[in-house]
């Protein structure tokens, strides 16, 4: 059964809005967050786009990396994540070369693991940081009834959604490497030292991290908890991008059931230019309906004659989203 936007916002825990650049993801995320908050759900809206514009949309200064209450909407909180935080730590971790300090040559049994580990590309920093935050909110069963993710344009978001598999594979390799190395180091330790060195084991931390990633992946795949809502405009380029996004969502098994077609030119008798753009859009709209009507709730939103920023405008957008 296709859940409509209202039921998703009333029942689900995680909603992600995504699509091509500039199509209206942030505006629609914000309008949806206001609707949910005003319908009694304690809601957090998070921008995972490093080029944030959530603050502009809500018409409120958002200190980067800090969750704040949205003015005039009780129950609504907003966060623009800050990818710069922890960057240094991340970079120094990424620069560690496990082979550098090894005098054994490459004949030992774990060399194969090191090889396949090293050949796995590390994630991009922006996506990794964004995912870290996503993980945090999914993991902690946070204080919020609903978490809305205003995502970056398609490419970045698909890399973000690929991370659970990539990272858990990666950490899995690290763990198995550690198990093999552990035996050898254990042997060395027995030979040369009588005292056991106790301490925080970073690999225990990795194991925990792997568990939380696997849990988060399960939550993201669960249609009773998560839904990805595609925002697009009625243009050929946006159609191609939607197909690309959909195949990514299939691949990562992220549930979806709604497509929002935004910025449709209204009927116009005295503007030839507007009417000709409208005709182009209507032609694409026919194609969009033909392709998606059976499997999706399609929501069509007109192009407004103003920018959409601040509470009043977002409420106006909401009228079209929830009518
Ligand atoms: N239906 C609409 N009518 C008029 N203006 C709109 C509409 N939807 C969005 N806009 C405007 O278009 C611009 C882009 O919208 P928005 O920031 O929501 O898109 P986005 O997909 O989040 O962009 P980005 O990919 O840069 O994050 C904003 O100035 C917004 O006010
Ligand atoms: Mg945006």
JSON list of C-alpha atoms in Angstrom, two decimals, residues 183-314:
[
{"chain": "A", "resi": 183, "resn": "UNK", "atom": "CA", "xyz": [47.21, -14.10, 17.44]},
{"chain": "A", "resi": 184, "resn": "UNK", "atom": "CA", "xyz": [50.67, -13.14, 16.24]},
{"chain": "A", "resi": 185, "resn": "UNK", "atom": "CA", "xyz": [51.01, -10.25, 18.66]},
{"chain": "A", "resi": 186, "resn": "UNK", "atom": "CA", "xyz": [49.74, -12.50, 21.43]},
{"chain": "A", "resi": 187, "resn": "UNK", "atom": "CA", "xyz": [52.51, -14.93, 20.62]},
{"chain": "A", "resi": 188, "resn": "UNK", "atom": "CA", "xyz": [55.11, -12.16, 20.63]},
{"chain": "A", "resi": 189, "resn": "UNK", "atom": "CA", "xyz": [53.81, -10.86, 23.92]},
{"chain": "A", "resi": 190, "resn": "UNK", "atom": "CA", "xyz": [54.06, -14.31, 25.50]},
{"chain": "A", "resi": 191, "resn": "UNK", "atom": "CA", "xyz": [57.61, -14.61, 24.29]},
{"chain": "A", "resi": 192, "resn": "UNK", "atom": "CA", "xyz": [58.86, -11.24, 25.47]},
{"chain": "A", "resi": 193, "resn": "UNK", "atom": "CA", "xyz": [56.70, -10.08, 28.33]},
{"chain": "A", "resi": 194, "resn": "UNK", "atom": "CA", "xyz": [55.05, -11.49, 31.40]},
{"chain": "A", "resi": 195, "resn": "UNK", "atom": "CA", "xyz": [52.65, -8.63, 32.00]},
{"chain": "A", "resi": 196, "resn": "UNK", "atom": "CA", "xyz": [49.35, -8.27, 30.21]},
{"chain": "A", "resi": 197, "resn": "UNK", "atom": "CA", "xyz": [48.77, -4.72, 28.99]},
{"chain": "A", "resi": 198, "resn": "UNK", "atom": "CA", "xyz": [45.26, -3.71, 29.84]},
{"chain": "A", "resi": 199, "resn": "UNK", "atom": "CA", "xyz": [43.52, -0.80, 28.18]},
{"chain": "A", "resi": 200, "resn": "UNK", "atom": "CA", "xyz": [40.87, 0.54, 25.88]},
{"chain": "A", "resi": 201, "resn": "UNK", "atom": "CA", "xyz": [40.79, -1.65, 22.81]},
{"chain": "A", "resi": 202, "resn": "UNK", "atom": "CA", "xyz": [40.08, 0.41, 19.68]},
{"chain": "A", "resi": 203, "resn": "UNK", "atom": "CA", "xyz": [38.84, -2.70, 17.97]},
{"chain": "A", "resi": 204, "resn": "UNK", "atom": "CA", "xyz": [36.12, -3.15, 20.55]},
{"chain": "A", "resi": 205, "resn": "UNK", "atom": "CA", "xyz": [35.04, 0.31, 19.51]},
{"chain": "A", "resi": 206, "resn": "UNK", "atom": "CA", "xyz": [35.08, -0.75, 15.87]},
{"chain": "A", "resi": 207, "resn": "UNK", "atom": "CA", "xyz": [32.94, -3.76, 16.69]},
{"chain": "A", "resi": 208, "resn": "UNK", "atom": "CA", "xyz": [30.41, -1.53, 18.40]},
{"chain": "A", "resi": 209, "resn": "UNK", "atom": "CA", "xyz": [30.49, 0.87, 15.49]},
{"chain": "A", "resi": 210, "resn": "UNK", "atom": "CA", "xyz": [29.90, -1.97, 13.07]},
{"chain": "A", "resi": 211, "resn": "UNK", "atom": "CA", "xyz": [26.88, -3.06, 15.11]},
{"chain": "A", "resi": 212, "resn": "UNK", "atom": "CA", "xyz": [25.41, 0.41, 15.08]},
{"chain": "A", "resi": 213, "resn": "UNK", "atom": "CA", "xyz": [25.94, 0.69, 11.35]},
{"chain": "A", "resi": 214, "resn": "UNK", "atom": "CA", "xyz": [24.20, -2.61, 10.77]},
{"chain": "A", "resi": 215, "resn": "UNK", "atom": "CA", "xyz": [21.32, -1.51, 13.03]},
{"chain": "A", "resi": 216, "resn": "UNK", "atom": "CA", "xyz": [21.01, 1.81, 11.25]},
{"chain": "A", "resi": 217, "resn": "UNK", "atom": "CA", "xyz": [20.93, 0.03, 7.92]},
{"chain": "A", "resi": 218, "resn": "UNK", "atom": "CA", "xyz": [18.08, -2.15, 9.15]},
{"chain": "A", "resi": 219, "resn": "UNK", "atom": "CA", "xyz": [16.13, 0.89, 10.30]},
{"chain": "A", "resi": 220, "resn": "UNK", "atom": "CA", "xyz": [16.70, 2.63, 6.99]},
{"chain": "A", "resi": 221, "resn": "UNK", "atom": "CA", "xyz": [15.38, -0.42, 5.15]},
{"chain": "A", "resi": 222, "resn": "UNK", "atom": "CA", "xyz": [12.26, -0.73, 7.26]},
{"chain": "A", "resi": 223, "resn": "UNK", "atom": "CA", "xyz": [9.25, 0.83, 5.49]},
{"chain": "A", "resi": 224, "resn": "UNK", "atom": "CA", "xyz": [7.37, 1.24, 8.78]},
{"chain": "A", "resi": 225, "resn": "UNK", "atom": "CA", "xyz": [10.18, 3.55, 9.90]},
{"chain": "A", "resi": 226, "resn": "UNK", "atom": "CA", "xyz": [11.80, 5.10, 6.87]},
{"chain": "A", "resi": 227, "resn": "UNK", "atom": "CA", "xyz": [10.70, 6.63, 3.60]},
{"chain": "A", "resi": 228, "resn": "UNK", "atom": "CA", "xyz": [12.64, 8.49, 0.94]},
{"chain": "A", "resi": 229, "resn": "UNK", "atom": "CA", "xyz": [10.64, 11.16, -0.82]},
{"chain": "A", "resi": 230, "resn": "UNK", "atom": "CA", "xyz": [11.81, 12.22, -4.24]},
{"chain": "A", "resi": 231, "resn": "UNK", "atom": "CA", "xyz": [11.50, 15.86, -5.21]},
{"chain": "A", "resi": 232, "resn": "UNK", "atom": "CA", "xyz": [11.75, 16.71, -8.89]},
{"chain": "A", "resi": 233, "resn": "UNK", "atom": "CA", "xyz": [10.77, 19.29, -11.46]},
{"chain": "A", "resi": 234, "resn": "UNK", "atom": "CA", "xyz": [8.97, 18.54, -14.69]},
{"chain": "A", "resi": 235, "resn": "UNK", "atom": "CA", "xyz": [12.00, 18.61, -16.98]},
{"chain": "A", "resi": 236, "resn": "UNK", "atom": "CA", "xyz": [13.77, 15.91, -18.94]},
{"chain": "A", "resi": 237, "resn": "UNK", "atom": "CA", "xyz": [17.03, 16.27, -16.99]},
{"chain": "A", "resi": 238, "resn": "UNK", "atom": "CA", "xyz": [15.18, 15.85, -13.70]},
{"chain": "A", "resi": 239, "resn": "UNK", "atom": "CA", "xyz": [13.52, 12.72, -15.07]},
{"chain": "A", "resi": 240, "resn": "UNK", "atom": "CA", "xyz": [16.90, 11.12, -15.82]},
{"chain": "A", "resi": 241, "resn": "UNK", "atom": "CA", "xyz": [18.12, 12.06, -12.38]},
{"chain": "A", "resi": 242, "resn": "UNK", "atom": "CA", "xyz": [15.00, 10.59, -10.78]},
{"chain": "A", "resi": 243, "resn": "UNK", "atom": "CA", "xyz": [15.67, 7.29, -12.55]},
{"chain": "A", "resi": 244, "resn": "UNK", "atom": "CA", "xyz": [19.24, 7.34, -11.27]},
{"chain": "A", "resi": 245, "resn": "UNK", "atom": "CA", "xyz": [18.06, 8.08, -7.75]},
{"chain": "A", "resi": 246, "resn": "UNK", "atom": "CA", "xyz": [15.43, 5.34, -7.90]},
{"chain": "A", "resi": 247, "resn": "UNK", "atom": "CA", "xyz": [17.91, 2.73, -9.01]},
{"chain": "A", "resi": 248, "resn": "UNK", "atom": "CA", "xyz": [20.15, 3.77, -6.10]},
{"chain": "A", "resi": 249, "resn": "UNK", "atom": "CA", "xyz": [17.25, 3.45, -3.69]},
{"chain": "A", "resi": 250, "resn": "UNK", "atom": "CA", "xyz": [16.44, -0.01, -5.07]},
{"chain": "A", "resi": 251, "resn": "UNK", "atom": "CA", "xyz": [20.05, -1.03, -4.71]},
{"chain": "A", "resi": 252, "resn": "UNK", "atom": "CA", "xyz": [20.35, 0.14, -1.10]},
{"chain": "A", "resi": 253, "resn": "UNK", "atom": "CA", "xyz": [16.80, -1.09, -0.34]},
{"chain": "A", "resi": 254, "resn": "UNK", "atom": "CA", "xyz": [15.58, 2.27, 0.95]},
{"chain": "A", "resi": 255, "resn": "UNK", "atom": "CA", "xyz": [11.75, 2.39, 0.94]},
{"chain": "A", "resi": 256, "resn": "UNK", "atom": "CA", "xyz": [9.99, 5.06, -1.12]},
{"chain": "A", "resi": 257, "resn": "UNK", "atom": "CA", "xyz": [6.43, 5.79, -2.15]},
{"chain": "A", "resi": 258, "resn": "UNK", "atom": "CA", "xyz": [6.05, 9.49, -2.90]},
{"chain": "A", "resi": 259, "resn": "UNK", "atom": "CA", "xyz": [7.27, 11.76, -5.67]},
{"chain": "A", "resi": 260, "resn": "UNK", "atom": "CA", "xyz": [6.76, 15.50, -5.51]},
{"chain": "A", "resi": 261, "resn": "UNK", "atom": "CA", "xyz": [6.81, 17.39, -8.79]},
{"chain": "A", "resi": 262, "resn": "UNK", "atom": "CA", "xyz": [7.59, 20.97, -7.88]},
{"chain": "A", "resi": 263, "resn": "UNK", "atom": "CA", "xyz": [7.63, 24.35, -9.62]},
{"chain": "A", "resi": 264, "resn": "UNK", "atom": "CA", "xyz": [4.97, 23.72, -12.25]},
{"chain": "A", "resi": 265, "resn": "UNK", "atom": "CA", "xyz": [4.28, 26.91, -14.21]},
{"chain": "A", "resi": 266, "resn": "UNK", "atom": "CA", "xyz": [0.70, 28.08, -13.72]},
{"chain": "A", "resi": 267, "resn": "UNK", "atom": "CA", "xyz": [-1.66, 28.73, -16.61]},
{"chain": "A", "resi": 268, "resn": "UNK", "atom": "CA", "xyz": [-0.92, 32.09, -18.18]},
{"chain": "A", "resi": 269, "resn": "UNK", "atom": "CA", "xyz": [-2.70, 33.92, -20.98]},
{"chain": "A", "resi": 270, "resn": "UNK", "atom": "CA", "xyz": [-0.61, 37.03, -21.17]},
{"chain": "A", "resi": 271, "resn": "UNK", "atom": "CA", "xyz": [2.91, 35.58, -20.87]},
{"chain": "A", "resi": 272, "resn": "UNK", "atom": "CA", "xyz": [3.96, 33.67, -23.96]},
{"chain": "A", "resi": 273, "resn": "UNK", "atom": "CA", "xyz": [7.25, 32.66, -22.38]},
{"chain": "A", "resi": 274, "resn": "UNK", "atom": "CA", "xyz": [5.52, 31.28, -19.27]},
{"chain": "A", "resi": 275, "resn": "UNK", "atom": "CA", "xyz": [2.94, 29.44, -21.35]},
{"chain": "A", "resi": 276, "resn": "UNK", "atom": "CA", "xyz": [5.60, 27.85, -23.50]},
{"chain": "A", "resi": 277, "resn": "UNK", "atom": "CA", "xyz": [7.50, 26.64, -20.42]},
{"chain": "A", "resi": 278, "resn": "UNK", "atom": "CA", "xyz": [4.22, 25.36, -19.02]},
{"chain": "A", "resi": 279, "resn": "UNK", "atom": "CA", "xyz": [3.56, 23.40, -22.20]},
{"chain": "A", "resi": 280, "resn": "UNK", "atom": "CA", "xyz": [7.01, 21.84, -22.02]},
{"chain": "A", "resi": 281, "resn": "UNK", "atom": "CA", "xyz": [6.40, 20.91, -18.38]},
{"chain": "A", "resi": 282, "resn": "UNK", "atom": "CA", "xyz": [2.96, 19.48, -19.10]},
{"chain": "A", "resi": 283, "resn": "UNK", "atom": "CA", "xyz": [4.47, 17.24, -21.75]},
{"chain": "A", "resi": 284, "resn": "UNK", "atom": "CA", "xyz": [7.02, 15.94, -19.23]},
{"chain": "A", "resi": 285, "resn": "UNK", "atom": "CA", "xyz": [4.32, 15.68, -16.60]},
{"chain": "A", "resi": 286, "resn": "UNK", "atom": "CA", "xyz": [2.39, 13.30, -18.83]},
{"chain": "A", "resi": 287, "resn": "UNK", "atom": "CA", "xyz": [5.50, 11.13, -19.03]},
{"chain": "A", "resi": 288, "resn": "UNK", "atom": "CA", "xyz": [6.02, 11.36, -15.26]},
{"chain": "A", "resi": 289, "resn": "UNK", "atom": "CA", "xyz": [2.44, 10.33, -14.59]},
{"chain": "A", "resi": 290, "resn": "UNK", "atom": "CA", "xyz": [2.72, 7.47, -17.06]},
{"chain": "A", "resi": 291, "resn": "UNK", "atom": "CA", "xyz": [5.94, 6.21, -15.44]},
{"chain": "A", "resi": 292, "resn": "UNK", "atom": "CA", "xyz": [5.15, 6.63, -11.77]},
{"chain": "A", "resi": 293, "resn": "UNK", "atom": "CA", "xyz": [1.43, 6.98, -11.17]},
{"chain": "A", "resi": 294, "resn": "UNK", "atom": "CA", "xyz": [0.87, 3.29, -10.48]},
{"chain": "A", "resi": 295, "resn": "UNK", "atom": "CA", "xyz": [3.63, 2.89, -7.91]},
{"chain": "A", "resi": 296, "resn": "UNK", "atom": "CA", "xyz": [3.80, 6.29, -6.28]},
{"chain": "A", "resi": 297, "resn": "UNK", "atom": "CA", "xyz": [1.70, 9.02, -4.76]},
{"chain": "A", "resi": 298, "resn": "UNK", "atom": "CA", "xyz": [2.38, 11.92, -7.06]},
{"chain": "A", "resi": 299, "resn": "UNK", "atom": "CA", "xyz": [2.07, 15.40, -5.60]},
{"chain": "A", "resi": 300, "resn": "UNK", "atom": "CA", "xyz": [2.14, 18.37, -7.95]},
{"chain": "A", "resi": 301, "resn": "UNK", "atom": "CA", "xyz": [3.13, 21.82, -6.68]},
{"chain": "A", "resi": 302, "resn": "UNK", "atom": "CA", "xyz": [2.87, 25.05, -8.68]},
{"chain": "A", "resi": 303, "resn": "UNK", "atom": "CA", "xyz": [5.66, 27.57, -9.12]},
{"chain": "A", "resi": 304, "resn": "UNK", "atom": "CA", "xyz": [5.00, 30.47, -6.75]},
{"chain": "A", "resi": 305, "resn": "UNK", "atom": "CA", "xyz": [5.52, 34.07, -7.76]},
{"chain": "A", "resi": 306, "resn": "UNK", "atom": "CA", "xyz": [7.84, 34.57, -4.77]},
{"chain": "A", "resi": 307, "resn": "UNK", "atom": "CA", "xyz": [10.73, 32.77, -3.16]},
{"chain": "A", "resi": 308, "resn": "UNK", "atom": "CA", "xyz": [9.79, 30.43, -0.36]},
{"chain": "A", "resi": 309, "resn": "UNK", "atom": "CA", "xyz": [11.34, 31.52, 2.89]},
{"chain": "A", "resi": 310, "resn": "UNK", "atom": "CA", "xyz": [9.99, 31.87, 6.40]},
{"chain": "A", "resi": 311, "resn": "UNK", "atom": "CA", "xyz": [6.96, 30.51, 8.20]},
{"chain": "A", "resi": 312, "resn": "UNK", "atom": "CA", "xyz": [4.16, 32.12, 6.19]},
{"chain": "A", "resi": 313, "resn": "UNK", "atom": "CA", "xyz": [5.55, 31.02, 2.82]},
{"chain": "A", "resi": 314, "resn": "UNK", "atom": "CA", "xyz": [6.29, 27.52, 4.09]}
]
